[in-house]
Amino acid sequence: MKTITVPEDMQKTALDLRRAGKRIGLVPTMGFLHEGHLSLVKLARQQADVVVLSIFVNPTQFGPNEDFSRYPRNFERDAALCQAAGVDIIFNPAPEAMYPAGYSVYVEENVLAKGLCGASRPGHFRGVLTVVAKLFNLVLPDVAVFGQKDAQQARLIQQMAHNLNFPIAILLAPIIRESNGLAMSSRNAYLAPAERREALCLQQALKTARRLYRAGERDARRIIAAMQAGIEQIPSARVDYIAIVDHDTLQPVAQLDTPVLVALAVSIGKTRLIDNLALPEDGLSHLPAMK
Ligand code: PAF
Protein backbone atom coordinates (compact mmCIF):
# COMPACT_ATOMS: atom_id res chain seq x y z
CA MET A 1 0.00 0.00 0.00
CA LYS A 2 1.28 3.49 -0.76
CA THR A 3 0.23 6.94 0.34
CA ILE A 4 0.08 9.81 -2.14
CA THR A 5 -0.32 13.37 -0.92
CA VAL A 6 0.32 15.48 -4.03
CA PRO A 7 -2.73 15.77 -6.36
CA GLU A 8 -0.59 15.81 -9.54
CA ASP A 9 1.19 12.61 -8.40
CA MET A 10 -2.20 10.96 -7.81
CA GLN A 11 -3.38 11.89 -11.30
CA LYS A 12 -0.15 10.69 -12.92
CA THR A 13 -0.35 7.37 -11.05
CA ALA A 14 -3.98 6.99 -12.13
CA LEU A 15 -3.11 7.72 -15.77
CA ASP A 16 -0.30 5.11 -15.64
CA LEU A 17 -2.65 2.54 -14.10
CA ARG A 18 -5.29 3.15 -16.76
CA ARG A 19 -2.71 2.89 -19.55
CA ALA A 20 -1.73 -0.47 -18.07
CA GLY A 21 -5.37 -1.55 -18.39
CA LYS A 22 -6.16 -1.53 -14.67
CA ARG A 23 -9.66 -0.79 -13.35
CA ILE A 24 -9.57 1.77 -10.55
CA GLY A 25 -12.06 1.81 -7.67
CA LEU A 26 -12.37 4.93 -5.49
CA VAL A 27 -13.68 5.13 -1.93
CA PRO A 28 -13.85 8.82 -0.93
CA THR A 29 -13.75 9.39 2.84
CA MET A 30 -12.97 12.03 5.42
CA GLY A 31 -11.04 9.47 7.48
CA PHE A 32 -11.58 8.24 11.05
CA LEU A 33 -12.59 5.03 9.36
CA HIS A 34 -15.13 2.54 10.70
CA GLU A 35 -16.70 -0.68 9.47
CA GLY A 36 -19.03 1.28 7.19
CA HIS A 37 -16.04 2.61 5.23
CA LEU A 38 -14.44 -0.84 5.17
CA SER A 39 -17.62 -2.26 3.61
CA LEU A 40 -17.20 0.31 0.81
CA VAL A 41 -13.61 -0.88 0.31
CA LYS A 42 -14.85 -4.47 0.08
CA LEU A 43 -17.33 -3.51 -2.63
CA ALA A 44 -14.67 -1.52 -4.51
CA ARG A 45 -12.29 -4.52 -4.29
CA GLN A 46 -14.89 -6.71 -6.01
CA GLN A 47 -15.15 -4.23 -8.89
CA ALA A 48 -11.60 -3.00 -9.45
CA ASP A 49 -7.95 -4.08 -9.78
CA VAL A 50 -6.68 -1.13 -7.75
CA VAL A 51 -8.53 0.43 -4.81
CA VAL A 52 -7.80 4.05 -3.92
CA LEU A 53 -9.20 5.38 -0.63
CA SER A 54 -9.06 9.14 -0.22
CA ILE A 55 -8.80 10.69 3.22
CA PHE A 56 -9.56 14.39 3.10
CA VAL A 57 -11.51 16.42 5.65
CA ASN A 58 -12.96 18.75 3.06
CA PRO A 59 -13.17 22.32 4.43
CA THR A 60 -15.63 23.53 1.77
CA GLN A 61 -18.44 21.23 2.95
CA PHE A 62 -18.43 22.56 6.53
CA GLY A 63 -20.41 25.66 7.49
CA PRO A 64 -18.75 28.39 9.58
CA ASN A 65 -20.31 27.09 12.81
CA GLU A 66 -19.79 23.41 12.06
CA ASP A 67 -17.19 20.94 13.33
CA PHE A 68 -14.39 21.21 10.71
CA SER A 69 -11.60 21.87 13.20
CA ARG A 70 -12.73 19.25 15.72
CA TYR A 71 -13.72 16.59 13.14
CA PRO A 72 -11.97 13.40 14.37
CA ARG A 73 -8.68 12.59 12.62
CA ASN A 74 -6.24 9.68 13.11
CA PHE A 75 -4.15 8.93 10.03
CA GLU A 76 -2.04 6.14 11.57
CA ARG A 77 -5.12 4.20 12.68
CA ASP A 78 -6.80 4.77 9.29
CA ALA A 79 -3.69 3.58 7.43
CA ALA A 80 -3.55 0.36 9.48
CA LEU A 81 -7.24 -0.31 8.75
CA CYS A 82 -6.68 0.36 5.03
CA GLN A 83 -3.71 -1.98 4.94
CA ALA A 84 -5.75 -4.76 6.56
CA ALA A 85 -8.69 -4.14 4.22
CA GLY A 86 -6.56 -4.43 1.06
CA VAL A 87 -6.50 -0.76 -0.03
CA ASP A 88 -3.74 -0.21 -2.60
CA ILE A 89 -3.37 3.58 -2.43
CA ILE A 90 -4.35 6.13 0.20
CA PHE A 91 -4.76 9.59 -1.32
CA ASN A 92 -4.30 12.10 1.51
CA PRO A 93 -3.90 15.62 0.12
CA ALA A 94 -3.47 18.80 2.17
CA PRO A 95 -6.27 21.41 2.04
CA GLU A 96 -3.91 23.95 0.38
CA ALA A 97 -3.12 21.42 -2.35
CA MET A 98 -6.81 20.86 -3.13
CA TYR A 99 -7.80 24.52 -2.76
CA PRO A 100 -4.74 26.65 -3.56
CA ALA A 101 -4.88 30.44 -3.22
CA GLY A 102 -7.15 31.85 -5.92
CA TYR A 103 -9.31 28.72 -6.12
CA SER A 104 -12.73 29.78 -7.47
CA VAL A 105 -14.61 26.97 -9.25
CA TYR A 106 -17.44 25.06 -7.52
CA VAL A 107 -20.03 22.48 -8.55
CA GLU A 108 -23.62 23.28 -7.58
CA GLU A 109 -26.84 21.32 -7.96
CA ASN A 110 -30.02 23.29 -7.61
CA VAL A 111 -32.92 20.88 -7.17
CA LEU A 112 -32.04 17.75 -5.19
CA ALA A 113 -29.75 19.74 -2.89
CA LYS A 114 -32.45 22.15 -1.70
CA GLY A 115 -34.28 20.04 0.90
CA LEU A 116 -33.33 17.69 3.75
CA CYS A 117 -29.72 18.35 4.87
CA GLY A 118 -29.30 20.97 2.15
CA ALA A 119 -31.92 23.17 3.84
CA SER A 120 -30.14 23.25 7.20
CA ARG A 121 -26.56 23.11 5.90
CA PRO A 122 -26.35 25.82 3.20
CA GLY A 123 -23.38 25.29 0.88
CA HIS A 124 -22.71 21.78 2.23
CA PHE A 125 -23.51 19.90 -0.98
CA ARG A 126 -21.71 22.50 -3.10
CA GLY A 127 -18.59 21.59 -1.12
CA VAL A 128 -19.27 17.85 -1.37
CA LEU A 129 -19.88 17.90 -5.14
CA THR A 130 -16.85 20.10 -5.74
CA VAL A 131 -14.46 17.85 -3.86
CA VAL A 132 -15.93 14.67 -5.32
CA ALA A 133 -15.59 16.11 -8.86
CA LYS A 134 -11.96 16.97 -8.08
CA LEU A 135 -11.35 13.46 -6.69
CA PHE A 136 -12.90 11.95 -9.83
CA ASN A 137 -10.51 14.00 -11.99
CA LEU A 138 -7.46 13.13 -9.87
CA VAL A 139 -8.11 9.42 -9.25
CA LEU A 140 -9.80 8.71 -12.64
CA PRO A 141 -11.83 5.81 -11.21
CA ASP A 142 -13.95 3.38 -13.24
CA VAL A 143 -16.13 2.91 -10.18
CA ALA A 144 -16.70 4.96 -7.02
CA VAL A 145 -18.47 3.68 -3.91
CA PHE A 146 -20.58 5.73 -1.47
CA GLY A 147 -22.64 4.80 1.57
CA GLN A 148 -26.43 4.89 1.62
CA LYS A 149 -26.32 6.42 5.10
CA ASP A 150 -25.69 9.74 3.36
CA ALA A 151 -28.62 9.10 1.04
CA GLN A 152 -29.03 12.65 -0.25
CA GLN A 153 -25.30 12.95 -0.88
CA ALA A 154 -25.32 9.64 -2.77
CA ARG A 155 -28.29 10.72 -4.90
CA LEU A 156 -26.58 14.06 -5.70
CA ILE A 157 -23.34 12.36 -6.71
CA GLN A 158 -25.26 10.04 -9.04
CA GLN A 159 -26.91 13.12 -10.54
CA MET A 160 -23.59 14.94 -10.93
CA ALA A 161 -21.94 11.93 -12.58
CA HIS A 162 -24.88 11.71 -14.98
CA ASN A 163 -25.32 15.43 -15.71
CA LEU A 164 -21.59 16.17 -16.05
CA ASN A 165 -20.88 12.96 -18.01
CA PHE A 166 -18.31 11.43 -15.69
CA PRO A 167 -17.66 7.94 -17.15
CA ILE A 168 -17.79 6.42 -13.67
CA ALA A 169 -20.17 3.83 -12.21
CA ILE A 170 -21.51 5.08 -8.87
CA LEU A 171 -22.17 2.20 -6.49
CA LEU A 172 -24.10 2.50 -3.23
CA ALA A 173 -23.35 0.32 -0.24
CA PRO A 174 -25.83 -0.56 2.53
CA ILE A 175 -25.89 1.28 5.86
CA ILE A 176 -23.73 -0.53 8.41
CA ARG A 177 -24.95 -0.40 12.00
CA GLU A 178 -23.34 -0.93 15.38
CA SER A 179 -24.58 -3.95 17.36
CA ASN A 180 -27.25 -1.75 19.03
CA GLY A 181 -28.50 -0.56 15.62
CA LEU A 182 -26.92 2.92 15.61
CA ALA A 183 -25.91 3.78 12.04
CA MET A 184 -22.10 3.94 11.87
CA SER A 185 -20.67 7.43 11.50
CA SER A 186 -17.33 9.02 12.33
CA ARG A 187 -19.35 11.58 14.32
CA ASN A 188 -20.56 8.83 16.72
CA ALA A 189 -17.14 9.37 18.35
CA TYR A 190 -18.52 12.63 19.79
CA LEU A 191 -21.27 10.85 21.74
CA ALA A 192 -20.95 10.34 25.51
CA PRO A 193 -22.19 6.90 26.74
CA ALA A 194 -25.62 8.27 27.74
CA GLU A 195 -25.94 10.05 24.38
CA ARG A 196 -25.15 6.83 22.52
CA ARG A 197 -28.22 5.28 24.15
CA GLU A 198 -30.33 8.36 23.37
CA ALA A 199 -29.13 8.29 19.76
CA LEU A 200 -31.06 5.05 19.29
CA CYS A 201 -34.18 7.22 18.95
CA LEU A 202 -33.31 7.74 15.27
CA GLN A 203 -33.59 4.08 14.37
CA GLN A 204 -36.58 3.69 16.72
CA ALA A 205 -38.32 6.41 14.69
CA LEU A 206 -37.49 4.56 11.45
CA LYS A 207 -38.83 1.34 12.97
CA THR A 208 -42.04 3.20 13.83
CA ALA A 209 -42.32 4.29 10.17
CA ARG A 210 -41.70 0.75 9.00
CA ARG A 211 -44.23 -0.74 11.43
CA LEU A 212 -46.93 1.69 10.33
CA TYR A 213 -46.09 1.14 6.65
CA ARG A 214 -46.27 -2.65 7.07
CA ALA A 215 -49.65 -2.21 8.77
CA GLY A 216 -50.90 -0.39 5.67
CA GLU A 217 -50.48 3.28 6.67
CA ARG A 218 -49.69 5.43 3.61
CA ASP A 219 -50.30 8.96 4.95
CA ALA A 220 -46.91 10.71 5.25
CA ARG A 221 -48.10 13.26 7.83
CA ARG A 222 -49.39 10.58 10.19
CA ILE A 223 -46.14 8.57 9.93
CA ILE A 224 -43.99 11.67 10.51
CA ALA A 225 -46.12 12.65 13.53
CA ALA A 226 -45.64 9.20 15.09
CA MET A 227 -41.88 9.37 14.49
CA GLN A 228 -41.73 12.87 15.98
CA ALA A 229 -43.70 11.80 19.08
CA GLY A 230 -41.16 9.04 19.80
CA ILE A 231 -38.17 11.37 19.48
CA GLU A 232 -39.81 13.98 21.72
CA GLN A 233 -39.53 11.48 24.58
CA ILE A 234 -35.75 12.00 24.55
CA PRO A 235 -34.88 15.30 26.28
CA SER A 236 -31.45 15.70 24.63
CA ALA A 237 -32.85 15.13 21.11
CA ARG A 238 -33.57 18.11 18.84
CA VAL A 239 -35.18 17.29 15.50
CA ASP A 240 -33.68 19.10 12.49
CA TYR A 241 -36.02 17.35 10.05
CA ILE A 242 -38.10 14.23 9.60
CA ALA A 243 -39.11 13.84 5.96
CA ILE A 244 -40.67 11.34 3.60
CA VAL A 245 -39.52 12.05 0.06
CA ASP A 246 -39.72 10.44 -3.35
CA HIS A 247 -36.78 8.06 -3.69
CA ASP A 248 -35.53 9.64 -6.93
CA THR A 249 -36.60 13.30 -6.87
CA LEU A 250 -36.19 13.75 -3.09
CA GLN A 251 -39.37 15.87 -3.13
CA PRO A 252 -41.76 15.42 -0.17
CA VAL A 253 -44.69 13.08 -0.77
CA ALA A 254 -48.14 13.16 0.83
CA GLN A 255 -48.80 9.45 0.24
CA LEU A 256 -46.36 6.54 0.31
CA ASP A 257 -47.62 5.00 -2.93
CA THR A 258 -44.27 4.99 -4.78
CA PRO A 259 -40.75 4.13 -3.51
CA VAL A 260 -39.81 6.67 -0.84
CA LEU A 261 -37.01 7.52 1.48
CA VAL A 262 -37.84 8.16 5.12
CA ALA A 263 -35.01 10.41 6.31
CA LEU A 264 -34.24 12.27 9.50
CA ALA A 265 -31.60 14.45 11.08
CA VAL A 266 -31.57 14.79 14.86
CA SER A 267 -29.06 16.44 17.17
CA ILE A 268 -28.26 14.52 20.33
CA GLY A 269 -26.69 17.18 22.51
CA LYS A 270 -24.20 18.86 20.16
CA THR A 271 -23.91 15.95 17.74
CA ARG A 272 -26.01 16.02 14.58
CA LEU A 273 -26.87 12.51 13.35
CA ILE A 274 -28.70 11.32 10.23
CA ASP A 275 -30.33 8.04 9.29
CA ASN A 276 -32.78 6.79 6.66
CA LEU A 277 -34.90 3.92 5.44
CA ALA A 278 -36.22 3.14 1.97
CA LEU A 279 -39.86 1.99 1.76
CA PRO A 280 -40.57 -0.50 0.36
CA GLU A 281 -37.28 -1.76 1.79
CA ASP A 282 -34.51 -2.09 -0.80
CA GLY A 283 -31.82 -3.78 1.26
CA LEU A 284 -29.62 -0.67 1.53
CA SER A 285 -30.81 0.33 4.97
CA HIS A 286 -30.58 -2.97 6.90
CA LEU A 287 -32.65 -1.72 9.79
CA PRO A 288 -32.50 -4.41 12.48
CA ALA A 289 -35.48 -6.68 13.01
CA MET A 290 -38.64 -5.13 14.38
CA LYS A 291 -38.90 -4.48 18.11
O1 PAF B 1 -19.23 11.21 2.94
C1 PAF B 1 -18.14 11.76 3.14
O2 PAF B 1 -17.30 11.28 3.92
C2 PAF B 1 -17.80 13.05 2.40
O3 PAF B 1 -18.92 13.85 2.26
C3 PAF B 1 -17.10 12.81 1.05
C4 PAF B 1 -17.99 12.08 0.06
C5 PAF B 1 -15.83 12.01 1.25
C6 PAF B 1 -16.73 14.16 0.42
O4 PAF B 1 -15.89 14.89 1.25
Short mmCIF file of N, CA, C and O in Angstrom, two decimals, residues 44-92:
data_model
loop_
_atom_site.label_atom_id
_atom_site.label_comp_id
_atom_site.label_asym_id
_atom_site.label_seq_id
_atom_site.Cartn_x
_atom_site.Cartn_y
_atom_site.Cartn_z
N ALA A 44 -15.59 -2.03 -3.48
CA ALA A 44 -14.67 -1.52 -4.51
C ALA A 44 -13.71 -2.62 -4.95
O ALA A 44 -13.41 -2.76 -6.15
N ARG A 45 -13.23 -3.42 -4.00
CA ARG A 45 -12.29 -4.52 -4.29
C ARG A 45 -12.89 -5.50 -5.29
O ARG A 45 -12.21 -6.01 -6.18
N GLN A 46 -14.22 -5.74 -5.11
CA GLN A 46 -14.89 -6.71 -6.01
C GLN A 46 -14.98 -6.18 -7.44
O GLN A 46 -15.18 -6.94 -8.37
N GLN A 47 -14.88 -4.85 -7.58
CA GLN A 47 -15.15 -4.23 -8.89
C GLN A 47 -13.89 -3.73 -9.59
O GLN A 47 -13.97 -3.28 -10.73
N ALA A 48 -12.76 -3.69 -8.89
CA ALA A 48 -11.60 -3.00 -9.45
C ALA A 48 -10.31 -3.77 -9.18
O ALA A 48 -10.23 -4.59 -8.28
N ASP A 49 -9.28 -3.47 -10.00
CA ASP A 49 -7.95 -4.08 -9.78
C ASP A 49 -7.18 -3.31 -8.71
O ASP A 49 -6.38 -3.87 -7.98
N VAL A 50 -7.42 -2.00 -8.68
CA VAL A 50 -6.68 -1.13 -7.75
C VAL A 50 -7.69 -0.31 -6.97
O VAL A 50 -8.54 0.36 -7.56
N VAL A 51 -7.60 -0.35 -5.64
CA VAL A 51 -8.53 0.43 -4.81
C VAL A 51 -7.80 1.63 -4.21
O VAL A 51 -6.77 1.48 -3.54
N VAL A 52 -8.34 2.81 -4.50
CA VAL A 52 -7.80 4.05 -3.92
C VAL A 52 -8.81 4.53 -2.88
O VAL A 52 -10.00 4.65 -3.17
N LEU A 53 -8.33 4.79 -1.66
CA LEU A 53 -9.20 5.38 -0.63
C LEU A 53 -8.67 6.77 -0.34
O LEU A 53 -7.48 6.93 -0.03
N SER A 54 -9.51 7.77 -0.52
CA SER A 54 -9.06 9.14 -0.22
C SER A 54 -9.45 9.49 1.20
O SER A 54 -10.54 9.14 1.67
N ILE A 55 -8.54 10.16 1.87
CA ILE A 55 -8.80 10.69 3.22
C ILE A 55 -8.58 12.18 3.13
O ILE A 55 -7.45 12.64 2.92
N PHE A 56 -9.68 12.93 3.22
CA PHE A 56 -9.56 14.39 3.10
C PHE A 56 -10.74 15.02 3.83
O PHE A 56 -11.89 14.85 3.42
N VAL A 57 -10.45 15.70 4.93
CA VAL A 57 -11.51 16.42 5.65
C VAL A 57 -11.70 17.72 4.86
O VAL A 57 -10.88 18.63 4.92
N ASN A 58 -12.78 17.73 4.10
CA ASN A 58 -12.96 18.75 3.06
C ASN A 58 -13.52 20.06 3.64
O ASN A 58 -14.70 20.13 3.98
N PRO A 59 -12.69 21.11 3.74
CA PRO A 59 -13.17 22.32 4.43
C PRO A 59 -14.39 22.96 3.77
O PRO A 59 -15.21 23.56 4.46
N THR A 60 -14.55 22.79 2.45
CA THR A 60 -15.63 23.53 1.77
C THR A 60 -17.02 22.95 2.04
O THR A 60 -18.02 23.56 1.67
N GLN A 61 -17.10 21.77 2.68
CA GLN A 61 -18.44 21.23 2.95
C GLN A 61 -18.88 21.47 4.39
O GLN A 61 -19.95 21.00 4.80
N PHE A 62 -18.07 22.22 5.15
CA PHE A 62 -18.43 22.56 6.53
C PHE A 62 -18.86 24.02 6.59
O PHE A 62 -18.19 24.89 6.03
N GLY A 63 -19.97 24.28 7.28
CA GLY A 63 -20.41 25.66 7.49
C GLY A 63 -19.52 26.32 8.54
O GLY A 63 -18.78 25.65 9.27
N PRO A 64 -19.62 27.66 8.64
CA PRO A 64 -18.75 28.39 9.58
C PRO A 64 -18.92 27.96 11.03
O PRO A 64 -17.97 28.01 11.81
N ASN A 65 -20.13 27.50 11.41
CA ASN A 65 -20.31 27.09 12.81
C ASN A 65 -20.32 25.57 12.97
O ASN A 65 -20.82 25.04 13.97
N GLU A 66 -19.80 24.88 11.98
CA GLU A 66 -19.79 23.41 12.06
C GLU A 66 -18.43 22.92 12.60
O GLU A 66 -17.59 23.70 13.02
N ASP A 67 -18.27 21.56 12.55
CA ASP A 67 -17.19 20.94 13.33
C ASP A 67 -15.92 20.65 12.53
O ASP A 67 -15.20 19.70 12.85
N PHE A 68 -15.58 21.50 11.53
CA PHE A 68 -14.39 21.21 10.71
C PHE A 68 -13.14 21.01 11.57
O PHE A 68 -12.42 20.03 11.42
N SER A 69 -12.88 21.94 12.49
CA SER A 69 -11.60 21.87 13.20
C SER A 69 -11.59 20.70 14.19
O SER A 69 -10.54 20.12 14.45
N ARG A 70 -12.75 20.35 14.73
CA ARG A 70 -12.73 19.25 15.72
C ARG A 70 -13.13 17.90 15.11
O ARG A 70 -13.21 16.89 15.82
N TYR A 71 -13.36 17.86 13.77
CA TYR A 71 -13.72 16.59 13.14
C TYR A 71 -12.63 15.57 13.47
O TYR A 71 -11.45 15.87 13.37
N PRO A 72 -13.01 14.33 13.91
CA PRO A 72 -11.97 13.40 14.37
C PRO A 72 -11.00 12.98 13.26
O PRO A 72 -11.42 12.74 12.13
N ARG A 73 -9.73 12.95 13.59
CA ARG A 73 -8.68 12.59 12.62
C ARG A 73 -7.70 11.63 13.29
O ARG A 73 -7.30 11.87 14.43
N ASN A 74 -7.29 10.58 12.60
CA ASN A 74 -6.24 9.68 13.11
C ASN A 74 -5.66 8.91 11.92
O ASN A 74 -6.12 7.81 11.59
N PHE A 75 -4.67 9.52 11.27
CA PHE A 75 -4.15 8.93 10.03
C PHE A 75 -3.52 7.56 10.27
O PHE A 75 -3.73 6.64 9.47
N GLU A 76 -2.76 7.41 11.35
CA GLU A 76 -2.04 6.14 11.57
C GLU A 76 -3.05 4.98 11.70
O GLU A 76 -2.88 3.92 11.11
N ARG A 77 -4.09 5.24 12.50
CA ARG A 77 -5.12 4.20 12.68
C ARG A 77 -5.80 3.90 11.35
O ARG A 77 -6.02 2.74 10.98
N ASP A 78 -6.14 4.96 10.60
CA ASP A 78 -6.80 4.77 9.29
C ASP A 78 -5.91 3.95 8.35
O ASP A 78 -6.38 3.06 7.65
N ALA A 79 -4.60 4.28 8.35
CA ALA A 79 -3.69 3.58 7.43
C ALA A 79 -3.62 2.09 7.78
O ALA A 79 -3.63 1.23 6.88
N ALA A 80 -3.60 1.78 9.08
CA ALA A 80 -3.55 0.36 9.48
C ALA A 80 -4.83 -0.36 9.03
O ALA A 80 -4.78 -1.49 8.52
N LEU A 81 -5.98 0.31 9.19
CA LEU A 81 -7.24 -0.31 8.75
C LEU A 81 -7.26 -0.52 7.24
O LEU A 81 -7.73 -1.54 6.73
N CYS A 82 -6.72 0.47 6.51
CA CYS A 82 -6.68 0.36 5.03
C CYS A 82 -5.80 -0.80 4.61
O CYS A 82 -6.15 -1.57 3.72
N GLN A 83 -4.65 -0.90 5.26
CA GLN A 83 -3.71 -1.98 4.94
C GLN A 83 -4.40 -3.33 5.12
O GLN A 83 -4.37 -4.19 4.24
N ALA A 84 -5.09 -3.48 6.27
CA ALA A 84 -5.75 -4.76 6.56
C ALA A 84 -6.90 -5.03 5.59
O ALA A 84 -7.21 -6.17 5.29
N ALA A 85 -7.52 -3.96 5.09
CA ALA A 85 -8.69 -4.14 4.22
C ALA A 85 -8.31 -4.32 2.74
O ALA A 85 -9.17 -4.52 1.90
N GLY A 86 -7.00 -4.20 2.44
CA GLY A 86 -6.56 -4.43 1.06
C GLY A 86 -6.64 -3.19 0.17
O GLY A 86 -6.71 -3.31 -1.05
N VAL A 87 -6.59 -2.00 0.78
CA VAL A 87 -6.50 -0.76 -0.03
C VAL A 87 -5.11 -0.72 -0.67
O VAL A 87 -4.12 -1.08 -0.04
N ASP A 88 -5.04 -0.28 -1.92
CA ASP A 88 -3.74 -0.21 -2.60
C ASP A 88 -3.08 1.15 -2.43
O ASP A 88 -1.87 1.26 -2.30
N ILE A 89 -3.91 2.23 -2.50
CA ILE A 89 -3.37 3.58 -2.43
C ILE A 89 -4.25 4.41 -1.51
O ILE A 89 -5.48 4.42 -1.66
N ILE A 90 -3.62 5.11 -0.55
CA ILE A 90 -4.35 6.13 0.20
C ILE A 90 -3.98 7.47 -0.45
O ILE A 90 -2.80 7.78 -0.63
N PHE A 91 -5.00 8.24 -0.80
CA PHE A 91 -4.76 9.59 -1.32
C PHE A 91 -5.12 10.55 -0.19
O PHE A 91 -6.27 10.62 0.23
N ASN A 92 -4.12 11.28 0.30
CA ASN A 92 -4.30 12.10 1.51
C ASN A 92 -3.73 13.52 1.27
O ASN A 92 -2.70 13.88 1.80
#
